[in-house]
Amino acid sequence: MPRLFGTDGVRGLANGEVITADFALRLAQAAARVLRDPEGTEGRRPVAVVGRDPRASGEFLSAAVVAGLASSGIDVLDAGVVPTPAVAFLTGEVHADFGVMLSASHNAMPDNGIKFFAAGGHKLPDAVEDAIEAVLGEVPERPTGVDVGRVTLMEDAGTRYVRHLLDAVEPRLEGLTIVIDAAHGAASEVSPEVFRLAGAEVHVIGARPDGLNINDGCGSTHLEVLQAAVVEHGADLGIAHDGDADRCLAVDADGTVVDGDQIMAILALSLKDHGTLVDDTLVATVMSNLGLMQAMEAAGITVVQAGVGDRYVLEEMRRGGYSLGGEQSGHVILLEHATTGDGVLTGLMLAARVAETGRSIADLAGAMTRMPQVLINVKDVDKHRVDGDEGVRAAVTQVETSLASAGRVLLRKSGTEAVVRVMVEADTHERALASAERLSVVVRERLAL
């Protein structure tokens, strides 16, 4: 039976086969059993912070989660519509036992998901998720009378989060013109507000959520609208979030995309200049561009590679005590200020670097040169055989030998689908494409279902 939890909680079609109101209630009850502090804290009942993004299904799913928690004896602080990193921050801020976020992140509106944060605001390790899954089918605890949980609306959730973000910004952003694309998502209010309070002139797109338009032709997965808006307003840069605002991608004044690898390069150099890049080390994933590795090596910065998924980046960061890590997709973790990827915080730090140096974001992004990278998803294959198939291994070795030091190959199993991702980097796009297509044919032929 496949594992219930993916790389970022449980996700799927809302009100479909899995993500139903009944499932949300039962999952919350299971989480309550595993995540509550058995010793109690200062004699109080366990507390959980619950937030959601604005997609329509979040209304009934969050109600089900709240019901599941309160019926299990958990006091609930309902933060309403807030970004995922806000739930992580608030969980630590109020010393809650755990946090719950209802969101499918960058997915289209029909999907939704449920993710948990442990005490302190950290994502759960695999073992804890497995423990929740193990008790999912058991009869839940049902306290009665004074032992049932109470539900309180956390009216100052957004204000607390904005204040936390502003505390991290130095210098101020006066003189900068910034376009924010909030993806009609969870950051539609807080992101424009915090950039304005930090001193920037802000133009806003994608910030009118109606429950149905989240990620719809906007945000970090659809940068075309932001690119046009930045040029139209003559802005210094544009910031794009996804639906739950744990990502940030950027656009320079000419409308050119600045991806997560380039953002990490900019921030790594900034932290190094300020002496706050712990051990002069950046944590990235195996999917990060070879150009990032080369740029960091030239700057005297070590790159530690983690598995794909910001939770695995965070695990590596905590293991080594590092201060910066992230993914090419725009999940960036600044561990001095946050316990998870925070797209608003990342955008603020990026803008602050522009303000501090007086350099354009295009100039700053030029610290690294992106190697041409091609990614092909080979579908309907037995992904579990990819590492052991001799024919696939031989094909990979042949391509690696032909590329030598001018590129690299990565084959990766999808965490949720019968898909093998074939990624090739090379000195030219044509060479990367030809190599990726050649490997994809081998994978399709050798691993066909």
Short mmCIF file of C-alpha atoms in Angstrom, two decimals, residues 49 79 81-93 101 117 154 157-158 160-162 164-165 186 190 244-245 340-342:
data_model
loop_
_atom_site.label_atom_id
_atom_site.label_comp_id
_atom_site.label_asym_id
_atom_site.label_seq_id
_atom_site.Cartn_x
_atom_site.Cartn_y
_atom_site.Cartn_z
CA VAL A 49 -2.75 26.41 15.34
CA ALA A 79 -5.66 31.59 12.21
CA VAL A 81 -6.41 32.46 5.76
CA VAL A 82 -2.65 32.86 6.24
CA PRO A 83 0.48 31.65 4.42
CA THR A 84 1.94 28.27 5.33
CA PRO A 85 5.05 29.87 6.88
CA ALA A 86 2.76 31.98 9.06
CA VAL A 87 1.30 28.80 10.58
CA ALA A 88 4.84 27.52 11.19
CA PHE A 89 5.84 30.83 12.82
CA LEU A 90 2.70 31.10 14.93
CA THR A 91 3.04 27.50 16.14
CA GLY A 92 6.39 28.44 17.65
CA GLU A 93 5.34 31.93 18.72
CA MET A 101 -2.11 23.98 7.31
CA PHE A 117 4.09 21.23 11.90
CA MET A 154 -6.85 34.07 16.19
CA ALA A 157 -2.57 36.06 13.25
CA GLY A 158 -1.73 38.19 10.21
CA ARG A 160 1.83 38.91 14.32
CA TYR A 161 3.25 37.43 11.14
CA VAL A 162 3.76 40.85 9.50
CA HIS A 164 7.81 39.10 12.55
CA LEU A 165 8.69 39.70 8.89
CA ALA A 186 -2.78 33.11 1.13
CA VAL A 190 0.14 40.22 4.05
CA ASP A 244 0.36 29.22 0.17
CA ALA A 245 3.33 31.62 -0.18
CA THR A 340 10.29 26.49 6.80
CA GLY A 341 10.33 27.96 3.30
CA ASP A 342 8.86 31.47 3.39
#
